[in-house]
mmCIF file of C-alpha atoms in Angstrom:
data_model
loop_
_atom_site.group_PDB
_atom_site.id
_atom_site.type_symbol
_atom_site.label_atom_id
_atom_site.label_comp_id
_atom_site.label_asym_id
_atom_site.label_seq_id
_atom_site.Cartn_x
_atom_site.Cartn_y
_atom_site.Cartn_z
ATOM 1 C CA UNK A 1 4.569 -9.858 5.344
ATOM 2 C CA UNK A 2 4.088 -10.621 9.006
ATOM 3 C CA UNK A 3 3.614 -14.135 10.408
ATOM 4 C CA UNK A 4 1.737 -16.370 8.032
ATOM 5 C CA UNK A 5 1.030 -13.737 5.368
ATOM 6 C CA UNK A 6 2.483 -15.042 2.116
ATOM 7 C CA UNK A 7 2.157 -13.354 -1.275
ATOM 8 C CA UNK A 8 1.080 -15.997 -3.798
ATOM 9 C CA UNK A 9 2.101 -15.875 -7.455
ATOM 10 C CA UNK A 10 0.044 -13.198 -9.198
ATOM 11 C CA UNK A 11 -1.346 -12.988 -12.728
ATOM 12 C CA UNK A 12 0.929 -11.544 -15.398
ATOM 13 C CA UNK A 13 0.138 -12.238 -19.073
ATOM 14 C CA UNK A 14 2.987 -9.985 -20.252
ATOM 15 C CA UNK A 15 6.328 -11.661 -21.044
ATOM 16 C CA UNK A 16 9.495 -10.467 -19.290
ATOM 17 C CA UNK A 17 12.235 -8.602 -21.145
ATOM 18 C CA UNK A 18 15.330 -6.612 -20.220
ATOM 19 C CA UNK A 19 17.756 -4.307 -22.026
ATOM 20 C CA UNK A 20 21.277 -5.749 -22.332
ATOM 21 C CA UNK A 21 22.686 -2.541 -20.812
ATOM 22 C CA UNK A 22 21.081 -3.240 -17.411
ATOM 23 C CA UNK A 23 24.266 -3.958 -15.452
ATOM 24 C CA UNK A 24 26.030 -0.878 -16.858
ATOM 25 C CA UNK A 25 22.976 1.233 -16.067
ATOM 26 C CA UNK A 26 23.039 0.123 -12.430
ATOM 27 C CA UNK A 27 26.656 1.255 -12.184
ATOM 28 C CA UNK A 28 26.011 4.555 -13.994
ATOM 29 C CA UNK A 29 22.984 5.389 -11.858
ATOM 30 C CA UNK A 30 24.888 4.695 -8.640
ATOM 31 C CA UNK A 31 27.592 7.085 -9.875
ATOM 32 C CA UNK A 32 24.972 9.707 -10.796
ATOM 33 C CA UNK A 33 23.474 9.475 -7.301
ATOM 34 C CA UNK A 34 26.906 10.069 -5.785
ATOM 35 C CA UNK A 35 27.709 12.933 -8.141
ATOM 36 C CA UNK A 36 24.556 14.808 -7.190
ATOM 37 C CA UNK A 37 24.470 13.554 -3.570
ATOM 38 C CA UNK A 38 20.849 12.485 -3.893
ATOM 39 C CA UNK A 39 19.322 12.048 -0.442
ATOM 40 C CA UNK A 40 21.211 11.516 2.787
ATOM 41 C CA UNK A 41 24.316 9.358 2.699
ATOM 42 C CA UNK A 42 22.345 6.580 4.426
ATOM 43 C CA UNK A 43 19.410 6.813 1.992
ATOM 44 C CA UNK A 44 21.721 7.004 -1.014
ATOM 45 C CA UNK A 45 23.576 3.945 0.234
ATOM 46 C CA UNK A 46 20.296 2.027 0.235
ATOM 47 C CA UNK A 47 19.055 3.293 -3.133
ATOM 48 C CA UNK A 48 22.197 2.341 -5.052
ATOM 49 C CA UNK A 49 21.783 -1.306 -3.975
ATOM 50 C CA UNK A 50 18.203 -1.601 -5.234
ATOM 51 C CA UNK A 51 18.884 -2.376 -8.931
ATOM 52 C CA UNK A 52 17.073 0.742 -10.158
ATOM 53 C CA UNK A 53 19.058 0.661 -13.406
ATOM 54 C CA UNK A 54 17.832 -2.881 -13.945
ATOM 55 C CA UNK A 55 14.256 -1.693 -13.340
ATOM 56 C CA UNK A 56 14.678 0.959 -16.032
ATOM 57 C CA UNK A 57 16.174 -1.621 -18.400
ATOM 58 C CA UNK A 58 13.069 -3.757 -17.922
ATOM 59 C CA UNK A 59 10.770 -0.814 -18.700
ATOM 60 C CA UNK A 60 12.617 -0.003 -21.959
ATOM 61 C CA UNK A 61 13.981 -3.392 -23.046
ATOM 62 C CA UNK A 62 14.674 -2.257 -26.609
ATOM 63 C CA UNK A 63 14.941 1.473 -25.986
ATOM 64 C CA UNK A 64 17.766 3.934 -26.545
ATOM 65 C CA UNK A 65 20.523 3.359 -23.971
ATOM 66 C CA UNK A 66 20.799 7.045 -23.092
ATOM 67 C CA UNK A 67 17.090 7.149 -22.247
ATOM 68 C CA UNK A 68 17.345 3.921 -20.202
ATOM 69 C CA UNK A 69 20.043 5.729 -18.213
ATOM 70 C CA UNK A 70 17.977 8.922 -17.961
ATOM 71 C CA UNK A 71 14.954 6.960 -16.732
ATOM 72 C CA UNK A 72 17.036 5.108 -14.131
ATOM 73 C CA UNK A 73 18.474 8.365 -12.777
ATOM 74 C CA UNK A 74 14.983 9.891 -12.718
ATOM 75 C CA UNK A 75 13.517 6.920 -10.807
ATOM 76 C CA UNK A 76 16.319 7.152 -8.258
ATOM 77 C CA UNK A 77 15.678 10.907 -7.976
ATOM 78 C CA UNK A 78 11.973 10.211 -7.380
ATOM 79 C CA UNK A 79 12.890 7.856 -4.552
ATOM 80 C CA UNK A 80 15.089 10.632 -3.182
ATOM 81 C CA UNK A 81 11.995 12.847 -3.060
ATOM 82 C CA UNK A 82 9.585 10.179 -1.838
ATOM 83 C CA UNK A 83 11.810 8.415 0.691
ATOM 84 C CA UNK A 84 13.810 11.497 1.704
ATOM 85 C CA UNK A 85 11.219 14.271 1.825
ATOM 86 C CA UNK A 86 7.883 12.467 2.099
ATOM 87 C CA UNK A 87 8.296 9.131 3.887
ATOM 88 C CA UNK A 88 11.269 9.725 6.167
ATOM 89 C CA UNK A 89 11.775 13.505 6.281
ATOM 90 C CA UNK A 90 10.129 16.169 8.424
ATOM 91 C CA UNK A 91 8.328 17.622 5.407
ATOM 92 C CA UNK A 92 6.336 14.414 5.058
ATOM 93 C CA UNK A 93 4.191 15.510 8.008
ATOM 94 C CA UNK A 94 4.046 19.184 7.015
ATOM 95 C CA UNK A 95 1.949 19.327 3.846
ATOM 96 C CA UNK A 96 2.090 23.118 3.544
ATOM 97 C CA UNK A 97 5.878 23.252 3.743
ATOM 98 C CA UNK A 98 6.151 20.207 1.506
ATOM 99 C CA UNK A 99 3.954 21.904 -1.113
ATOM 100 C CA UNK A 100 6.198 24.982 -1.020
ATOM 101 C CA UNK A 101 9.359 22.907 -1.480
ATOM 102 C CA UNK A 102 7.866 20.868 -4.304
ATOM 103 C CA UNK A 103 6.728 24.028 -6.076
ATOM 104 C CA UNK A 104 10.312 25.285 -5.982
ATOM 105 C CA UNK A 105 11.428 22.026 -7.553
ATOM 106 C CA UNK A 106 8.647 22.293 -10.123
ATOM 107 C CA UNK A 107 9.926 25.730 -11.095
ATOM 108 C CA UNK A 108 13.340 24.182 -11.739
ATOM 109 C CA UNK A 109 11.739 21.467 -13.877
ATOM 110 C CA UNK A 110 10.004 24.195 -15.886
ATOM 111 C CA UNK A 111 13.145 26.311 -16.188
ATOM 112 C CA UNK A 112 16.444 24.890 -14.892
ATOM 113 C CA UNK A 113 18.074 28.347 -15.065
ATOM 114 C CA UNK A 114 16.020 29.869 -12.232
ATOM 115 C CA UNK A 115 18.217 30.829 -9.247
ATOM 116 C CA UNK A 116 16.389 28.892 -6.527
ATOM 117 C CA UNK A 117 17.545 25.979 -4.353
ATOM 118 C CA UNK A 118 21.036 26.491 -5.701
ATOM 119 C CA UNK A 119 22.742 24.413 -2.998
ATOM 120 C CA UNK A 120 20.113 21.668 -2.920
ATOM 121 C CA UNK A 121 21.169 18.232 -4.257
ATOM 122 C CA UNK A 122 17.677 17.268 -5.427
ATOM 123 C CA UNK A 123 17.430 20.559 -7.309
ATOM 124 C CA UNK A 124 20.829 20.008 -8.933
ATOM 125 C CA UNK A 125 19.811 16.504 -9.965
ATOM 126 C CA UNK A 126 16.533 17.806 -11.377
ATOM 127 C CA UNK A 127 18.370 20.439 -13.442
ATOM 128 C CA UNK A 128 20.465 17.687 -14.982
ATOM 129 C CA UNK A 129 17.384 15.544 -15.651
ATOM 130 C CA UNK A 130 15.539 18.415 -17.336
ATOM 131 C CA UNK A 131 18.481 19.150 -19.639
ATOM 132 C CA UNK A 132 18.567 15.488 -20.694
ATOM 133 C CA UNK A 133 14.791 15.422 -21.224
ATOM 134 C CA UNK A 134 15.295 18.337 -23.622
ATOM 135 C CA UNK A 135 18.158 16.522 -25.341
ATOM 136 C CA UNK A 136 16.322 13.255 -25.972
ATOM 137 C CA UNK A 137 12.695 14.363 -26.164
ATOM 138 C CA UNK A 138 10.527 16.920 -27.920
ATOM 139 C CA UNK A 139 9.270 20.165 -26.421
ATOM 140 C CA UNK A 140 5.833 18.558 -26.112
ATOM 141 C CA UNK A 141 7.243 15.590 -24.204
ATOM 142 C CA UNK A 142 9.155 17.924 -21.879
ATOM 143 C CA UNK A 143 5.951 19.877 -21.195
ATOM 144 C CA UNK A 144 4.032 16.677 -20.418
ATOM 145 C CA UNK A 145 6.849 15.543 -18.121
ATOM 146 C CA UNK A 146 6.560 18.797 -16.147
ATOM 147 C CA UNK A 147 2.766 18.463 -16.033
ATOM 148 C CA UNK A 148 3.082 14.905 -14.735
ATOM 149 C CA UNK A 149 5.544 16.050 -12.067
ATOM 150 C CA UNK A 150 2.925 18.562 -10.945
ATOM 151 C CA UNK A 151 0.349 15.735 -10.642
ATOM 152 C CA UNK A 152 2.814 13.650 -8.647
ATOM 153 C CA UNK A 153 3.763 16.520 -6.329
ATOM 154 C CA UNK A 154 0.096 17.411 -5.743
ATOM 155 C CA UNK A 155 -0.715 13.820 -4.783
ATOM 156 C CA UNK A 156 2.155 13.418 -2.299
ATOM 157 C CA UNK A 157 1.005 16.594 -0.531
ATOM 158 C CA UNK A 158 -2.434 14.970 -0.245
ATOM 159 C CA UNK A 159 -0.749 11.895 1.206
ATOM 160 C CA UNK A 160 1.235 14.078 3.627
ATOM 161 C CA UNK A 161 -2.009 15.501 4.995
ATOM 162 C CA UNK A 162 -3.087 11.963 5.924
ATOM 163 C CA UNK A 163 0.333 11.243 7.414
ATOM 164 C CA UNK A 164 0.155 14.342 9.593
ATOM 165 C CA UNK A 165 -3.356 13.523 10.784
ATOM 166 C CA UNK A 166 -2.704 9.786 11.117
ATOM 167 C CA UNK A 167 -5.765 9.072 8.984
ATOM 168 C CA UNK A 168 -6.374 6.383 6.385
ATOM 169 C CA UNK A 169 -8.403 7.451 3.300
ATOM 170 C CA UNK A 170 -11.300 5.419 2.009
ATOM 171 C CA UNK A 171 -10.716 3.070 -0.913
ATOM 172 C CA UNK A 172 -11.996 5.488 -3.567
ATOM 173 C CA UNK A 173 -9.800 8.376 -2.415
ATOM 174 C CA UNK A 174 -6.827 6.076 -1.986
ATOM 175 C CA UNK A 175 -7.268 4.724 -5.514
ATOM 176 C CA UNK A 176 -7.426 8.202 -6.982
ATOM 177 C CA UNK A 177 -4.389 9.372 -5.027
ATOM 178 C CA UNK A 178 -2.428 6.220 -5.899
ATOM 179 C CA UNK A 179 -2.825 6.773 -9.647
ATOM 180 C CA UNK A 180 -0.420 9.689 -9.182
ATOM 181 C CA UNK A 181 1.574 9.333 -5.959
ATOM 182 C CA UNK A 182 3.187 6.157 -7.263
ATOM 183 C CA UNK A 183 5.032 8.391 -9.764
ATOM 184 C CA UNK A 184 3.939 6.214 -12.668
ATOM 185 C CA UNK A 185 2.481 9.010 -14.792
ATOM 186 C CA UNK A 186 5.799 10.895 -14.759
ATOM 187 C CA UNK A 187 7.423 7.930 -16.513
ATOM 188 C CA UNK A 188 4.998 7.958 -19.463
ATOM 189 C CA UNK A 189 6.716 10.702 -21.534
ATOM 190 C CA UNK A 190 9.986 8.771 -21.237
ATOM 191 C CA UNK A 191 8.355 5.701 -22.756
ATOM 192 C CA UNK A 192 8.046 7.646 -25.998
ATOM 193 C CA UNK A 193 11.526 9.177 -25.705
ATOM 194 C CA UNK A 194 12.982 5.718 -25.210
ATOM 195 C CA UNK A 195 11.894 4.674 -28.693
ATOM 196 C CA UNK A 196 12.398 8.014 -30.426
ATOM 197 C CA UNK A 197 8.845 8.890 -31.436
ATOM 198 C CA UNK A 198 6.057 11.202 -30.310
ATOM 199 C CA UNK A 199 2.533 9.860 -30.012
ATOM 200 C CA UNK A 200 0.072 12.234 -31.625
ATOM 201 C CA UNK A 201 -2.182 14.012 -29.160
ATOM 202 C CA UNK A 202 -5.390 12.815 -30.819
ATOM 203 C CA UNK A 203 -4.365 9.266 -29.874
ATOM 204 C CA UNK A 204 -2.693 9.887 -26.494
ATOM 205 C CA UNK A 205 -5.540 12.093 -25.237
ATOM 206 C CA UNK A 206 -8.278 9.750 -26.397
ATOM 207 C CA UNK A 207 -10.268 8.655 -23.351
ATOM 208 C CA UNK A 208 -9.634 4.949 -23.871
ATOM 209 C CA UNK A 209 -5.863 5.438 -24.327
ATOM 210 C CA UNK A 210 -5.674 7.624 -21.235
ATOM 211 C CA UNK A 211 -7.610 4.935 -19.367
ATOM 212 C CA UNK A 212 -5.154 2.254 -20.528
ATOM 213 C CA UNK A 213 -2.307 4.323 -19.069
ATOM 214 C CA UNK A 214 -4.270 4.748 -15.834
ATOM 215 C CA UNK A 215 -4.896 0.998 -15.701
ATOM 216 C CA UNK A 216 -1.165 0.435 -16.044
ATOM 217 C CA UNK A 217 -0.599 2.849 -13.142
ATOM 218 C CA UNK A 218 -3.234 1.053 -11.082
ATOM 219 C CA UNK A 219 -1.729 -2.382 -11.703
ATOM 220 C CA UNK A 220 1.811 -1.173 -11.002
ATOM 221 C CA UNK A 221 0.848 0.570 -7.759
ATOM 222 C CA UNK A 222 -1.414 -2.229 -6.490
ATOM 223 C CA UNK A 223 1.390 -4.710 -7.198
ATOM 224 C CA UNK A 224 3.821 -2.395 -5.432
ATOM 225 C CA UNK A 225 1.530 -2.197 -2.412
ATOM 226 C CA UNK A 226 1.284 -5.993 -2.329
ATOM 227 C CA UNK A 227 5.043 -6.481 -2.646
ATOM 228 C CA UNK A 228 6.017 -3.629 -0.277
ATOM 229 C CA UNK A 229 3.537 -4.337 2.528
ATOM 230 C CA UNK A 230 6.064 -6.366 4.537
ATOM 231 C CA UNK A 231 8.723 -3.650 4.194
ATOM 232 C CA UNK A 232 6.364 -0.786 5.001
ATOM 233 C CA UNK A 233 4.712 -2.440 7.978
ATOM 234 C CA UNK A 234 8.103 -3.384 9.434
ATOM 235 C CA UNK A 235 9.709 0.023 8.834
ATOM 236 C CA UNK A 236 6.731 2.058 10.054
ATOM 237 C CA UNK A 237 5.971 -0.009 13.151
ATOM 238 C CA UNK A 238 7.806 2.558 15.299
ATOM 239 C CA UNK A 239 5.655 5.485 14.149
ATOM 240 C CA UNK A 240 2.505 3.469 13.569
ATOM 241 C CA UNK A 241 1.782 5.117 10.211
ATOM 242 C CA UNK A 242 2.056 3.701 6.724
ATOM 243 C CA UNK A 243 -0.301 3.896 3.771
ATOM 244 C CA UNK A 244 -0.940 0.931 1.523
ATOM 245 C CA UNK A 245 -4.010 -0.615 -0.105
ATOM 246 C CA UNK A 246 -3.871 -3.537 2.304
ATOM 247 C CA UNK A 247 -3.993 -1.130 5.238
ATOM 248 C CA UNK A 248 -6.871 0.757 3.600
ATOM 249 C CA UNK A 249 -8.796 -2.506 3.205
ATOM 250 C CA UNK A 250 -8.010 -3.528 6.790
ATOM 251 C CA UNK A 251 -8.864 -0.170 8.373
ATOM 252 C CA UNK A 252 -11.739 1.008 6.199
ATOM 253 C CA UNK A 253 -13.293 -2.297 5.078
ATOM 254 C CA UNK A 254 -12.697 -4.289 8.267
ATOM 255 C CA UNK A 255 -10.724 -7.082 6.590
ATOM 256 C CA UNK A 256 -8.039 -9.264 8.104
ATOM 257 C CA UNK A 257 -4.539 -8.943 6.561
ATOM 258 C CA UNK A 258 -5.114 -12.215 4.694
ATOM 259 C CA UNK A 259 -8.481 -11.056 3.373
ATOM 260 C CA UNK A 260 -7.016 -7.675 2.418
ATOM 261 C CA UNK A 261 -4.207 -9.346 0.475
ATOM 262 C CA UNK A 262 -6.563 -11.567 -1.514
ATOM 263 C CA UNK A 263 -8.982 -8.669 -2.122
ATOM 264 C CA UNK A 264 -6.167 -6.497 -3.489
ATOM 265 C CA UNK A 265 -5.010 -9.344 -5.745
ATOM 266 C CA UNK A 266 -8.572 -9.863 -6.968
ATOM 267 C CA UNK A 267 -8.913 -6.142 -7.714
ATOM 268 C CA UNK A 268 -5.685 -5.954 -9.689
ATOM 269 C CA UNK A 269 -6.558 -9.160 -11.562
ATOM 270 C CA UNK A 270 -9.842 -7.649 -12.731
ATOM 271 C CA UNK A 271 -8.073 -4.514 -13.908
ATOM 272 C CA UNK A 272 -5.316 -6.538 -15.595
ATOM 273 C CA UNK A 273 -7.934 -8.613 -17.417
ATOM 274 C CA UNK A 274 -9.677 -5.447 -18.602
ATOM 275 C CA UNK A 275 -6.320 -3.873 -19.547
ATOM 276 C CA UNK A 276 -5.523 -6.867 -21.766
ATOM 277 C CA UNK A 277 -8.866 -6.631 -23.557
ATOM 278 C CA UNK A 278 -8.739 -2.866 -23.974
ATOM 279 C CA UNK A 279 -5.140 -2.627 -25.203
ATOM 280 C CA UNK A 280 -5.720 -5.495 -27.612
ATOM 281 C CA UNK A 281 -8.665 -3.580 -29.060
ATOM 282 C CA UNK A 282 -6.750 -0.289 -29.196
ATOM 283 C CA UNK A 283 -3.740 -1.895 -30.878
ATOM 284 C CA UNK A 284 -5.953 -3.465 -33.526
ATOM 285 C CA UNK A 285 -7.264 -0.039 -34.544
ATOM 286 C CA UNK A 286 -4.317 2.242 -33.702
ATOM 287 C CA UNK A 287 -1.292 3.705 -35.452
ATOM 288 C CA UNK A 288 2.142 2.037 -35.308
ATOM 289 C CA UNK A 289 3.114 4.664 -32.706
ATOM 290 C CA UNK A 290 0.123 3.793 -30.535
ATOM 291 C CA UNK A 291 0.935 0.100 -30.789
ATOM 292 C CA UNK A 292 4.488 0.858 -29.650
ATOM 293 C CA UNK A 293 3.167 2.960 -26.770
ATOM 294 C CA UNK A 294 0.875 0.138 -25.644
ATOM 295 C CA UNK A 295 3.686 -2.406 -25.871
ATOM 296 C CA UNK A 296 5.842 -0.187 -23.669
ATOM 297 C CA UNK A 297 3.039 0.242 -21.135
ATOM 298 C CA UNK A 298 3.080 -3.551 -20.945
ATOM 299 C CA UNK A 299 6.847 -3.550 -20.443
ATOM 300 C CA UNK A 300 6.403 -0.992 -17.647
ATOM 301 C CA UNK A 301 3.870 -3.238 -15.876
ATOM 302 C CA UNK A 302 5.949 -6.393 -16.229
ATOM 303 C CA UNK A 303 9.207 -4.599 -15.439
ATOM 304 C CA UNK A 304 7.741 -3.308 -12.183
ATOM 305 C CA UNK A 305 6.569 -6.818 -11.330
ATOM 306 C CA UNK A 306 9.931 -8.468 -11.993
ATOM 307 C CA UNK A 307 11.758 -5.715 -10.107
ATOM 308 C CA UNK A 308 9.236 -5.856 -7.255
ATOM 309 C CA UNK A 309 9.856 -9.525 -6.469
ATOM 310 C CA UNK A 310 13.644 -9.349 -6.916
ATOM 311 C CA UNK A 311 14.929 -5.970 -5.645
ATOM 312 C CA UNK A 312 16.327 -5.882 -2.118
ATOM 313 C CA UNK A 313 14.108 -2.815 -1.666
ATOM 314 C CA UNK A 314 11.175 -5.202 -1.206
ATOM 315 C CA UNK A 315 12.687 -8.633 -0.513
ATOM 316 C CA UNK A 316 14.412 -7.175 2.615
ATOM 317 C CA UNK A 317 16.983 -9.990 2.963
ATOM 318 C CA UNK A 318 17.644 -9.258 6.650
ATOM 319 C CA UNK A 319 13.971 -9.994 7.400
ATOM 320 C CA UNK A 320 12.805 -11.788 4.272
ATOM 321 C CA UNK A 321 9.403 -11.070 2.794
ATOM 322 C CA UNK A 322 7.369 -14.078 1.648
ATOM 323 C CA UNK A 323 7.417 -13.205 -2.048
ATOM 324 C CA UNK A 324 6.512 -15.316 -5.084
ATOM 325 C CA UNK A 325 9.316 -16.379 -7.411
ATOM 326 C CA UNK A 326 7.153 -16.581 -10.528
ATOM 327 C CA UNK A 327 3.880 -15.291 -12.001
ATOM 328 C CA UNK A 328 0.713 -17.188 -12.867
ATOM 329 C CA UNK A 329 -0.805 -17.288 -16.353
ATOM 330 C CA UNK A 330 -4.429 -16.884 -15.289
ATOM 331 C CA UNK A 331 -6.211 -14.467 -12.955
ATOM 332 C CA UNK A 332 -7.878 -15.555 -9.733
ATOM 333 C CA UNK A 333 -10.667 -13.116 -10.613
ATOM 334 C CA UNK A 334 -11.512 -12.650 -14.306
ATOM 335 C CA UNK A 335 -14.919 -11.042 -13.718
ATOM 336 C CA UNK A 336 -15.874 -8.422 -16.276
ATOM 337 C CA UNK A 337 -17.943 -6.537 -13.690
ATOM 338 C CA UNK A 338 -16.587 -3.084 -12.756
ATOM 339 C CA UNK A 339 -14.868 -2.679 -9.415
ATOM 340 C CA UNK A 340 -16.986 -0.772 -6.913
ATOM 341 C CA UNK A 341 -14.563 2.174 -6.939
ATOM 342 C CA UNK A 342 -16.194 5.254 -8.526
ATOM 343 C CA UNK A 343 -12.881 6.883 -9.487
ATOM 344 C CA UNK A 344 -12.165 4.050 -11.935
ATOM 345 C CA UNK A 345 -15.407 2.114 -12.503
ATOM 346 C CA UNK A 346 -15.947 3.969 -15.797
ATOM 347 C CA UNK A 347 -13.009 2.068 -17.278
ATOM 348 C CA UNK A 348 -15.346 -0.877 -17.866
ATOM 349 C CA UNK A 349 -17.541 1.214 -20.183
ATOM 350 C CA UNK A 350 -14.834 1.801 -22.797
ATOM 351 C CA UNK A 351 -14.868 -1.440 -24.745
ATOM 352 C CA UNK A 352 -17.399 -2.078 -27.500
ATOM 353 C CA UNK A 353 -19.792 -4.922 -26.923
ATOM 354 C CA UNK A 354 -17.833 -8.160 -26.883
ATOM 355 C CA UNK A 355 -14.603 -6.505 -25.763
ATOM 356 C CA UNK A 356 -12.729 -6.667 -29.031
ATOM 357 C CA UNK A 357 -11.491 -9.607 -31.069
ATOM 358 C CA UNK A 358 -10.208 -12.619 -29.126
ATOM 359 C CA UNK A 359 -10.498 -10.879 -25.794
ATOM 360 C CA UNK A 360 -9.888 -13.795 -23.447
ATOM 361 C CA UNK A 361 -8.232 -12.235 -20.389
ATOM 362 C CA UNK A 362 -5.531 -14.864 -20.037
ATOM 363 C CA UNK A 363 -4.211 -14.514 -23.566
ATOM 364 C CA UNK A 364 -0.604 -13.210 -23.657
ATOM 365 C CA UNK A 365 -0.279 -9.777 -25.215
ATOM 366 C CA UNK A 366 2.399 -7.362 -26.407
ATOM 367 C CA UNK A 367 4.732 -10.135 -27.569
ATOM 368 C CA UNK A 368 5.800 -8.241 -30.674
ATOM 369 C CA UNK A 369 7.985 -5.873 -28.688
ATOM 370 C CA UNK A 370 10.035 -8.715 -27.254
ATOM 371 C CA UNK A 371 10.301 -11.202 -30.084
#
């Protein structure tokens, strides 16, 4: 994290859990990456050491093993796109060409039979992923997966425009972009597949449920920015460009790195506190399927946290990051005031007066899924 910048333990009221197949999934996903030659040999060599199968096993701790494996392969594929094309490849500074390439991949996700990119490893991997999505999910879940890929692709093109220009977006634009370019929304259909159900659209598309999923994306990506800042700043020092909420706060808000770190933690604590209150309220009034969906959102948040402080992707053992080894039970900022970020400030309007029964922000939630 740079001299003197230490990440303190952060607030996580969600208990950890992991699928017993995690070690096997790591091995299977490494083999899948080799079979499809995902990324360059150097990139692939890094990705297969980063415990991505374990990450997937944390997201779906009681899910179907074949979907844990599918999710792990998909996450590795996403890193192949993000690290290979966007962060490290030439296309990452050519938003027009990147958009064209991603649209070709999107066409394959829509219809794996189309004869485009036939010698491209990422395309071959995506064809395999789409066939497995069809095998383990419903047609509606497959359609939402494709739609979420489109959102993700659109957002990384937006990010590429900043990379090309060397610009840093303001906090509102960064927040909006980060809800999608972290590739969290593309995981959501697999949360349902993992437990073999389909959430009815009248519940999934309800504004408050959609907001809960967005809050999960926000928490996951803010945590990722906090945990990856050391890695990104070190790796991008040669080019001078990296994009991260701490850099946004430094460049656009005039904060020191230490102030930016504590501001980002405060922001994610406020959202986590609201997320706890909102999901508790939704679970009290929702269907069994909605309660399962909310529990799995919680597993996604906590799984990303546990993976973030333990994977060599972020701990960078050759130049160790100053990471916490545990999580705190209470937030440093439990204010119920909305964040001054217009893209998300409306989240605070969704709870009825009083915030739902027993809405104390530090109260552990989602324990039923892991009992």
